[in-house]
PDB file of N, CA and C in Angstrom:
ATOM      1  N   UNK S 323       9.411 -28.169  34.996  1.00 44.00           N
ATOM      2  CA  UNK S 323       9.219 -27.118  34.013  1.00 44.00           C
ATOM      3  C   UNK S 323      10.420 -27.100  33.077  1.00 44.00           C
ATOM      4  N   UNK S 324      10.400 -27.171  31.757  1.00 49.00           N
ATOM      5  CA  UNK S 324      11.519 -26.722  30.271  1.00 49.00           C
ATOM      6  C   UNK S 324      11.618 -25.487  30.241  1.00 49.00           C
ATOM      7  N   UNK S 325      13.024 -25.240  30.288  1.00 52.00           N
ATOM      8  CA  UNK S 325      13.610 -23.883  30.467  1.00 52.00           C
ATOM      9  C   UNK S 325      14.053 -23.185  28.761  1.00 52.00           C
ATOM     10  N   UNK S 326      13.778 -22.355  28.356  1.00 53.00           N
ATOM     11  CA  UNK S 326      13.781 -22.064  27.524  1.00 53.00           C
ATOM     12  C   UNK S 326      15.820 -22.306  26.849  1.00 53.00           C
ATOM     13  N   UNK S 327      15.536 -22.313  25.902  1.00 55.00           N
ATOM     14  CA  UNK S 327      17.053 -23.195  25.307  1.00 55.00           C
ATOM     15  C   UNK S 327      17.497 -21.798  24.299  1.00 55.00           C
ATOM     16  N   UNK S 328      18.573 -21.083  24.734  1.00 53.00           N
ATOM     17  CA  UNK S 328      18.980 -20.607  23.620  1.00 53.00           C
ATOM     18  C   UNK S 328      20.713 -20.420  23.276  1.00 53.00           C
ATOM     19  N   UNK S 329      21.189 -21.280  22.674  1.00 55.00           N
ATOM     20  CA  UNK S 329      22.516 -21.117  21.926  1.00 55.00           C
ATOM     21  C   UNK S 329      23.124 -22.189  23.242  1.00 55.00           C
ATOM     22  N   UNK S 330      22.025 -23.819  23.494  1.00 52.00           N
ATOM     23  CA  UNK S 330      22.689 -24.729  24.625  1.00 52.00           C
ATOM     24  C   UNK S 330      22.683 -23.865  26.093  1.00 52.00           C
ATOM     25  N   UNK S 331      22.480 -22.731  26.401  1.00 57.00           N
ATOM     26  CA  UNK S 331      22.102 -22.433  27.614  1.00 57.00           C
ATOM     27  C   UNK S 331      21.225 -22.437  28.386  1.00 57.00           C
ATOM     28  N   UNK S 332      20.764 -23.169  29.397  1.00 59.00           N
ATOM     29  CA  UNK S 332      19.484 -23.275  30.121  1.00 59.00           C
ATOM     30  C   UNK S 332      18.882 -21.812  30.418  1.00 59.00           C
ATOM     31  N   UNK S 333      17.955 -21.434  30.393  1.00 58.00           N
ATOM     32  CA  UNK S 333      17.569 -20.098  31.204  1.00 58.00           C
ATOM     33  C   UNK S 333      16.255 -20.753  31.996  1.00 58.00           C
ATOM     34  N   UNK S 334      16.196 -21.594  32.321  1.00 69.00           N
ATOM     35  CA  UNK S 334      15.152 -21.940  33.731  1.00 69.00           C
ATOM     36  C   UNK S 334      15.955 -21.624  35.021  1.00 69.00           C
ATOM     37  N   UNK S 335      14.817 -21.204  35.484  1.00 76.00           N
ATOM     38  CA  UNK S 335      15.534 -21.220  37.404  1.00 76.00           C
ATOM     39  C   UNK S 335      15.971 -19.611  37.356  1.00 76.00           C
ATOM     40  N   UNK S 336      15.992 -18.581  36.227  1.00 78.00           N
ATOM     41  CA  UNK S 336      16.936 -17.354  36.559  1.00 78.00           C
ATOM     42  C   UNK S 336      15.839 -16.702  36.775  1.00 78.00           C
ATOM     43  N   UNK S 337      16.349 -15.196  37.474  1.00 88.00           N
ATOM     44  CA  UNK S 337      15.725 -13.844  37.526  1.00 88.00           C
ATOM     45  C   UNK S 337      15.698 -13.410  36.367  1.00 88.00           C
ATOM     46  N   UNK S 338      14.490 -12.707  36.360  1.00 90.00           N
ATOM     47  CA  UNK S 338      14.041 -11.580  35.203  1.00 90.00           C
ATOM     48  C   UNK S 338      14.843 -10.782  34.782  1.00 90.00           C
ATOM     49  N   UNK S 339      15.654 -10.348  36.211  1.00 90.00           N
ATOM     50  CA  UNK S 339      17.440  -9.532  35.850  1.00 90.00           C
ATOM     51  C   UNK S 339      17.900  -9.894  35.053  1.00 90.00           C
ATOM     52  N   UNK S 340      18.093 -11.313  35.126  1.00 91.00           N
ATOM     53  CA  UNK S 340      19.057 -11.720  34.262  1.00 91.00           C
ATOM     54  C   UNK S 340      18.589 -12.797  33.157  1.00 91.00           C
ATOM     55  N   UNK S 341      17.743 -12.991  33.038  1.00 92.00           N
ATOM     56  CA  UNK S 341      17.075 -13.629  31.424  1.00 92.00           C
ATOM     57  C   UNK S 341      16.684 -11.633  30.665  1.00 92.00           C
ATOM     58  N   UNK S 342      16.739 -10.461  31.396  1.00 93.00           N
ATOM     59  CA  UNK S 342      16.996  -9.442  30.747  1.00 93.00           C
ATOM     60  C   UNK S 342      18.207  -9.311  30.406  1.00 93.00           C
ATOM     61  N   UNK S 343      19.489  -9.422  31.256  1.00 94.00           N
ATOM     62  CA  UNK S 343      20.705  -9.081  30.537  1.00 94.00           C
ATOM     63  C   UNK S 343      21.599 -10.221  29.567  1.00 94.00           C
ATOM     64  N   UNK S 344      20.987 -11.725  29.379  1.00 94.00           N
ATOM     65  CA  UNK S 344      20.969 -12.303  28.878  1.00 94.00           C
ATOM     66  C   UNK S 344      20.296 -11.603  27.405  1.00 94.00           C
ATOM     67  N   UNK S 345      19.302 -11.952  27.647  1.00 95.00           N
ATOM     68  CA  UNK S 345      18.675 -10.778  26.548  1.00 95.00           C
ATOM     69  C   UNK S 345      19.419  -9.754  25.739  1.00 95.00           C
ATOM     70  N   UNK S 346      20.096  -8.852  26.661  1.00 96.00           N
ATOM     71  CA  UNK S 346      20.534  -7.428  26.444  1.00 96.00           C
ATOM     72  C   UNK S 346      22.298  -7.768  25.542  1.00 96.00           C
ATOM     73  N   UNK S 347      22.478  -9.197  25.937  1.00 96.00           N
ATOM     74  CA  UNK S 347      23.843  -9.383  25.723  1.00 96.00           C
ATOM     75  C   UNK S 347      24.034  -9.711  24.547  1.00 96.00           C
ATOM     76  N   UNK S 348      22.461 -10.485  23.839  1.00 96.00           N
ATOM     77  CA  UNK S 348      22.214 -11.587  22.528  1.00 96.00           C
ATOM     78  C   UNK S 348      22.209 -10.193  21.362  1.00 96.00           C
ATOM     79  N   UNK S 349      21.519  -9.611  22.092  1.00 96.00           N
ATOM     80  CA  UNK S 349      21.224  -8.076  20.950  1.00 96.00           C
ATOM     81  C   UNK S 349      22.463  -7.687  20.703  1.00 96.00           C
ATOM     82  N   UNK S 350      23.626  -7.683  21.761  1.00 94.00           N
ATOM     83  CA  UNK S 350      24.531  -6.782  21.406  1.00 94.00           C
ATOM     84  C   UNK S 350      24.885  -7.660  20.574  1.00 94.00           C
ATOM     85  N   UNK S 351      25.392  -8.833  20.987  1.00 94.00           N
ATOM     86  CA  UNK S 351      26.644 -10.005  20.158  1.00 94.00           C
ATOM     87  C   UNK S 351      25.598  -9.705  18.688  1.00 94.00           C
ATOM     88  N   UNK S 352      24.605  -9.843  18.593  1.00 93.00           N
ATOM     89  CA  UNK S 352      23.983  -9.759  17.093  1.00 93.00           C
ATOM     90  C   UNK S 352      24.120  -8.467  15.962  1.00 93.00           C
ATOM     91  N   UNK S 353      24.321  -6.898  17.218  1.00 89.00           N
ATOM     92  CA  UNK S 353      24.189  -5.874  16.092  1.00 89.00           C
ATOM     93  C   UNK S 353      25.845  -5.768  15.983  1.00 89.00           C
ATOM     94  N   UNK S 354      27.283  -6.398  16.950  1.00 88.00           N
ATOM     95  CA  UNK S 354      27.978  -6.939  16.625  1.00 88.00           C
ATOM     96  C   UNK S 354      28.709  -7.479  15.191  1.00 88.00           C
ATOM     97  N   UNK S 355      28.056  -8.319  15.270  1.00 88.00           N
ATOM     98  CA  UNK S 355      27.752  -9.259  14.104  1.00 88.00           C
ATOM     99  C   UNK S 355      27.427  -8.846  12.962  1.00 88.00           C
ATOM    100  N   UNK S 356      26.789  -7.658  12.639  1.00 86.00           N
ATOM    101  CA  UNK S 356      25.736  -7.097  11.605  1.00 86.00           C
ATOM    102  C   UNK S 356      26.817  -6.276  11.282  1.00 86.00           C
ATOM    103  N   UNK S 357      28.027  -5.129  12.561  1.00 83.00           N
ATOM    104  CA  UNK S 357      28.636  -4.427  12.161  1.00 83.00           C
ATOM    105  C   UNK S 357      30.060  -4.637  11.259  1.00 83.00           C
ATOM    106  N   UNK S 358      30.064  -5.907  11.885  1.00 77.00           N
ATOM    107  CA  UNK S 358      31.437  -6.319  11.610  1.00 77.00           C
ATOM    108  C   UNK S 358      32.090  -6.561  10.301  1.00 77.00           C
ATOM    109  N   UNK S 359      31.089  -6.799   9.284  1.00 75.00           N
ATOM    110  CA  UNK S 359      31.487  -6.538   7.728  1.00 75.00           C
ATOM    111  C   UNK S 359      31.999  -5.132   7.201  1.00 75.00           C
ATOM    112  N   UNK S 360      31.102  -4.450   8.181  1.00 77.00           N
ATOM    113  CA  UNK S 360      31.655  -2.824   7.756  1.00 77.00           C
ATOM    114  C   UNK S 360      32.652  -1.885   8.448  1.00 77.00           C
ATOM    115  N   UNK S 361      33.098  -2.822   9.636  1.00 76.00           N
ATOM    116  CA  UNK S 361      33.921  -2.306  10.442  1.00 76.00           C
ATOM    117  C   UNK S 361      35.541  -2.532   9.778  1.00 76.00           C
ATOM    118  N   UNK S 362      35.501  -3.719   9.112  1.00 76.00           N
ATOM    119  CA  UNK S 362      36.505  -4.680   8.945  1.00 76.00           C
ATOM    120  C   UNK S 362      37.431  -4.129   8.186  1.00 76.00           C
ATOM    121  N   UNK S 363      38.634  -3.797   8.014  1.00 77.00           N
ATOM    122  CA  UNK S 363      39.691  -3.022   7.709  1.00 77.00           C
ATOM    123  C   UNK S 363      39.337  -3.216   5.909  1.00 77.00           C
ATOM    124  N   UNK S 364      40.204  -2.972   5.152  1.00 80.00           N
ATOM    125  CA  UNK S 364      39.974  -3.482   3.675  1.00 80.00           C
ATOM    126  C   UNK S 364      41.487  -4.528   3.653  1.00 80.00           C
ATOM    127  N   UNK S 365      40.868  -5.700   2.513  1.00 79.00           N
ATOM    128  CA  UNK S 365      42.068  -6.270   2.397  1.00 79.00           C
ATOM    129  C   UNK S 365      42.874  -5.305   1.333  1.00 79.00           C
ATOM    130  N   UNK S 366      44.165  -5.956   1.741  1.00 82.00           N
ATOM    131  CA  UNK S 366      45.258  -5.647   1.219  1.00 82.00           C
ATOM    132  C   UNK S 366      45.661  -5.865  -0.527  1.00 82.00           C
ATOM    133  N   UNK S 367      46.169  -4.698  -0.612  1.00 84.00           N
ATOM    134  CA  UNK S 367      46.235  -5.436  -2.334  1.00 84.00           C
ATOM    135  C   UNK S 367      47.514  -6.374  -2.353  1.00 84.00           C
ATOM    136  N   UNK S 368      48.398  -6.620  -1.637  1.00 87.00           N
ATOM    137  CA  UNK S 368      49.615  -7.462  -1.732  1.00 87.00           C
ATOM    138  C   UNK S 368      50.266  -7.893  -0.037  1.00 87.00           C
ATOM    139  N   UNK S 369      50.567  -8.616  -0.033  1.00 88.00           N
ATOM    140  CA  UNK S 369      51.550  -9.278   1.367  1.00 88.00           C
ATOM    141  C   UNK S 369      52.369 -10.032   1.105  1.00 88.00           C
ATOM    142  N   UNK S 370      53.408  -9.597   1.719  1.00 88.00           N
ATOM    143  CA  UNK S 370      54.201 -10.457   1.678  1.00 88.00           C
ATOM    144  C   UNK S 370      54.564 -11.327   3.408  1.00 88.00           C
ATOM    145  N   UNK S 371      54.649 -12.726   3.158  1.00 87.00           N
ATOM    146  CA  UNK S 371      54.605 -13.414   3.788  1.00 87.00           C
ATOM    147  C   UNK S 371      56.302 -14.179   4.543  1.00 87.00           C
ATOM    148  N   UNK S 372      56.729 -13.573   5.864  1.00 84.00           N
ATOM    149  CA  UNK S 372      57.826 -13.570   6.485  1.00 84.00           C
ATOM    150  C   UNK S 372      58.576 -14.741   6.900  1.00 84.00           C
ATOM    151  N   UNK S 373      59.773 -15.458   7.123  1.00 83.00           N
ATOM    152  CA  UNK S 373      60.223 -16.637   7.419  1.00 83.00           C
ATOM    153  C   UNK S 373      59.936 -16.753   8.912  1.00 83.00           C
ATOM    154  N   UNK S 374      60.350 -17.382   9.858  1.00 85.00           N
ATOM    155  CA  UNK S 374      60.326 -17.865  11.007  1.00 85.00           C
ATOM    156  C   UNK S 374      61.603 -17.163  11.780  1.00 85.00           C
ATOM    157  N   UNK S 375      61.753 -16.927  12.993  1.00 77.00           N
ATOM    158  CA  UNK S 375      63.276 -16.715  13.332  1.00 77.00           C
ATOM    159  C   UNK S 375      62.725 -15.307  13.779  1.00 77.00           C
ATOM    160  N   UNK S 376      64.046 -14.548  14.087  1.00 75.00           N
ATOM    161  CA  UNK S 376      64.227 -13.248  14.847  1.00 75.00           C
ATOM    162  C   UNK S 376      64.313 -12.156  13.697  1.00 75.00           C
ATOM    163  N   UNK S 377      65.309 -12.879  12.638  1.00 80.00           N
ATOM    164  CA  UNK S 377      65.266 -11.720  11.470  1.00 80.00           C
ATOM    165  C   UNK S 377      64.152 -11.424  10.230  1.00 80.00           C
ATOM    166  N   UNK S 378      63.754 -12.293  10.395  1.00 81.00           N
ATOM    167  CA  UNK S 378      62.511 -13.033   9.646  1.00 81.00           C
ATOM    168  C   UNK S 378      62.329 -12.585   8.099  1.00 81.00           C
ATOM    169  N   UNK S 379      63.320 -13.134   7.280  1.00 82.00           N
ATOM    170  CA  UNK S 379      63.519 -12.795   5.996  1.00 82.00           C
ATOM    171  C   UNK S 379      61.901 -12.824   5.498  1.00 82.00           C
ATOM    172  N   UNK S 380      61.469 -11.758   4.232  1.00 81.00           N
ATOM    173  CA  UNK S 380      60.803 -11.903   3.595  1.00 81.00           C
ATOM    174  C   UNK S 380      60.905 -13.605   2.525  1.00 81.00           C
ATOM    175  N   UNK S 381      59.767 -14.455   2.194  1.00 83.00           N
ATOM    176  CA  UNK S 381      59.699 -15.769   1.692  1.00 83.00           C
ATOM    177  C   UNK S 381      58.757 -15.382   0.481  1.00 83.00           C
ATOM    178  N   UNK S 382      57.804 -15.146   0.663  1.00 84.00           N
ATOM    179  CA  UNK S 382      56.724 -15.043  -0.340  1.00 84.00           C
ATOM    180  C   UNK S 382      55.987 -13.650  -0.739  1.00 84.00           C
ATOM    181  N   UNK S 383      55.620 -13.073  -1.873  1.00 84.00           N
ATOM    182  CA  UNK S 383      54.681 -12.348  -2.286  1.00 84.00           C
ATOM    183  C   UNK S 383      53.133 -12.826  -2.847  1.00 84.00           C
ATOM    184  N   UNK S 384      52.156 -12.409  -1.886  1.00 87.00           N
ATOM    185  CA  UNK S 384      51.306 -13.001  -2.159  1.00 87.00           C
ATOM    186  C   UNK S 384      49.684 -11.742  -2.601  1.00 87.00           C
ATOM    187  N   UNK S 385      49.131 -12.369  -3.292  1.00 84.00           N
ATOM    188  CA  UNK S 385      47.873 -11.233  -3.487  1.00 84.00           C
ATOM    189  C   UNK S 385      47.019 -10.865  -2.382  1.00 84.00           C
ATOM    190  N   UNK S 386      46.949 -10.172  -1.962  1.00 83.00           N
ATOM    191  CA  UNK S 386      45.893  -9.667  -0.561  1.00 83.00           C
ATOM    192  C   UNK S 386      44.443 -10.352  -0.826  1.00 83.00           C
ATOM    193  N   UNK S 387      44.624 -11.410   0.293  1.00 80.00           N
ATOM    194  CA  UNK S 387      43.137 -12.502   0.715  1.00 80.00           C
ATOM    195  C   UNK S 387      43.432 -13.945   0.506  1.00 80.00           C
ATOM    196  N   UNK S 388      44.484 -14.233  -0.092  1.00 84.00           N
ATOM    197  CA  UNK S 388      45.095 -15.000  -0.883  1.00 84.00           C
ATOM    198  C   UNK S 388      45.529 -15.898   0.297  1.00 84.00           C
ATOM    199  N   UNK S 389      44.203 -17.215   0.602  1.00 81.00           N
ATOM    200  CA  UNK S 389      44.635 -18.307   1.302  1.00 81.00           C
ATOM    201  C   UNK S 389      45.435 -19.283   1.538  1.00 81.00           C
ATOM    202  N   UNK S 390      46.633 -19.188   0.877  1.00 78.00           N
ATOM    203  CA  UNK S 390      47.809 -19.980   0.938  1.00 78.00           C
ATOM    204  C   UNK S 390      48.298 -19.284   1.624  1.00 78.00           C
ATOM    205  N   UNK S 391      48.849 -18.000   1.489  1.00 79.00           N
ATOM    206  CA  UNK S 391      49.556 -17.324   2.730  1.00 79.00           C
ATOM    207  C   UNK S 391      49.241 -17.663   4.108  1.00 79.00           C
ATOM    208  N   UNK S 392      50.713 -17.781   5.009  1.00 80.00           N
ATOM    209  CA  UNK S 392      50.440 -18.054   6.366  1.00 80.00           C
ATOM    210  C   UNK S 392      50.026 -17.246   7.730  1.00 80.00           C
ATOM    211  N   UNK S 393      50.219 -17.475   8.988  1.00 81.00           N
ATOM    212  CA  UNK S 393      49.705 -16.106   9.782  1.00 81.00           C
ATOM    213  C   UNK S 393      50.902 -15.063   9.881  1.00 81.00           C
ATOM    214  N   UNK S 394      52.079 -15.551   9.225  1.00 83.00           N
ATOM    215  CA  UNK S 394      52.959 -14.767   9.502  1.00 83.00           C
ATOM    216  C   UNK S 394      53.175 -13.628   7.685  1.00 83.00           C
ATOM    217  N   UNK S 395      52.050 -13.206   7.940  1.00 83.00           N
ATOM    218  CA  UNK S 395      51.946 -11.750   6.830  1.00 83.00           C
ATOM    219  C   UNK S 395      51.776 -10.200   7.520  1.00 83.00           C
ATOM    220  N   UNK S 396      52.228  -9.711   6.286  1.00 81.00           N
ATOM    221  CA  UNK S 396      52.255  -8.144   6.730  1.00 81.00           C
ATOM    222  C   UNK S 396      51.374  -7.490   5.321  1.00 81.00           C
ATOM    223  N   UNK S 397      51.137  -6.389   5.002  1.00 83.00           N
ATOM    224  CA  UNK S 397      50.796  -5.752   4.132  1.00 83.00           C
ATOM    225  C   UNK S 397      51.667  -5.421   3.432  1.00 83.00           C
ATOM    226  N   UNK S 398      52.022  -4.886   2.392  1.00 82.00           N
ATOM    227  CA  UNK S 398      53.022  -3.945   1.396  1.00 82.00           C
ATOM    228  C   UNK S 398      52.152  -3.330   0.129  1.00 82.00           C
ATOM    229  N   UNK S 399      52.898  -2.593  -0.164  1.00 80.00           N
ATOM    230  CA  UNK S 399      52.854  -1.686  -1.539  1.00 80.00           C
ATOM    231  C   UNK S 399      52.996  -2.520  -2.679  1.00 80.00           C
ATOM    232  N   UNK S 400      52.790  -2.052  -3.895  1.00 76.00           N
ATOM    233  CA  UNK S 400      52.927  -3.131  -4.949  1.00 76.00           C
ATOM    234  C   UNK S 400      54.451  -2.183  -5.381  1.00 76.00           C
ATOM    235  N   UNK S 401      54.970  -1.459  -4.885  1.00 78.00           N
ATOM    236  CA  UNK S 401      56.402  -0.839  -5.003  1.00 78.00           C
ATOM    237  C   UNK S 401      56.613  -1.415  -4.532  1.00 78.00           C
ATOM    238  N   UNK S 402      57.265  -1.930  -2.682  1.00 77.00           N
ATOM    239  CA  UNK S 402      58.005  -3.341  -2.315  1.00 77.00           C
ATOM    240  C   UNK S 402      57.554  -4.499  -2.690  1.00 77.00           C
ATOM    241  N   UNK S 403      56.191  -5.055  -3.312  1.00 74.00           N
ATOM    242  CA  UNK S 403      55.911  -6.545  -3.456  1.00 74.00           C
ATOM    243  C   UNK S 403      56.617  -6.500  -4.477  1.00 74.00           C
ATOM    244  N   UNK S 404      57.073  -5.309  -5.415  1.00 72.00           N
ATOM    245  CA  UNK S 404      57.834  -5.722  -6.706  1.00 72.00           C
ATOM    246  C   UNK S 404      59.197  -6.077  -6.597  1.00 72.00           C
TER     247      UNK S 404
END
């Protein structure tokens, strides 16, 4: 018997229990998914982007979303980005 295929996971051979909470889990990860545009903080209008190290000098001012910046950003004001 072909077990039904969803997202590479077999679901042949399981309980009804659990092709339900399988089920119950896909719904969540999906309304998840649906929320998460509106959950999502707002970007930033400016960051500035920090050196490496313990003291971690400010390096760059960058526009908030602005994909050159690295993971090492913070938010600011356009009073400190100035």
């Amino acid at each position: 018997m072909r077990g039904v295929q969803d997202g590479g996971a077999q679901l042949s051979g399981l309980s009804l229990d659990q092709v339900r909470e399988r089920i119950g889990d896909l719904e969540r990860r999906k309304r998840e998914q649906r929320a998460g545009p509106v959950r999502r903080p707002p970007v930033p209008d400016w960051t500035v982007e920090t050196g490496i190290g313990a003291d971690r000098p400010p390096l760059y001012v960058h526009v908030g979303g602005c994909r050159m910046a690295s993971k090492r950003v913070r938010a600011v004001t356009r009073v400190i980005a100035a």
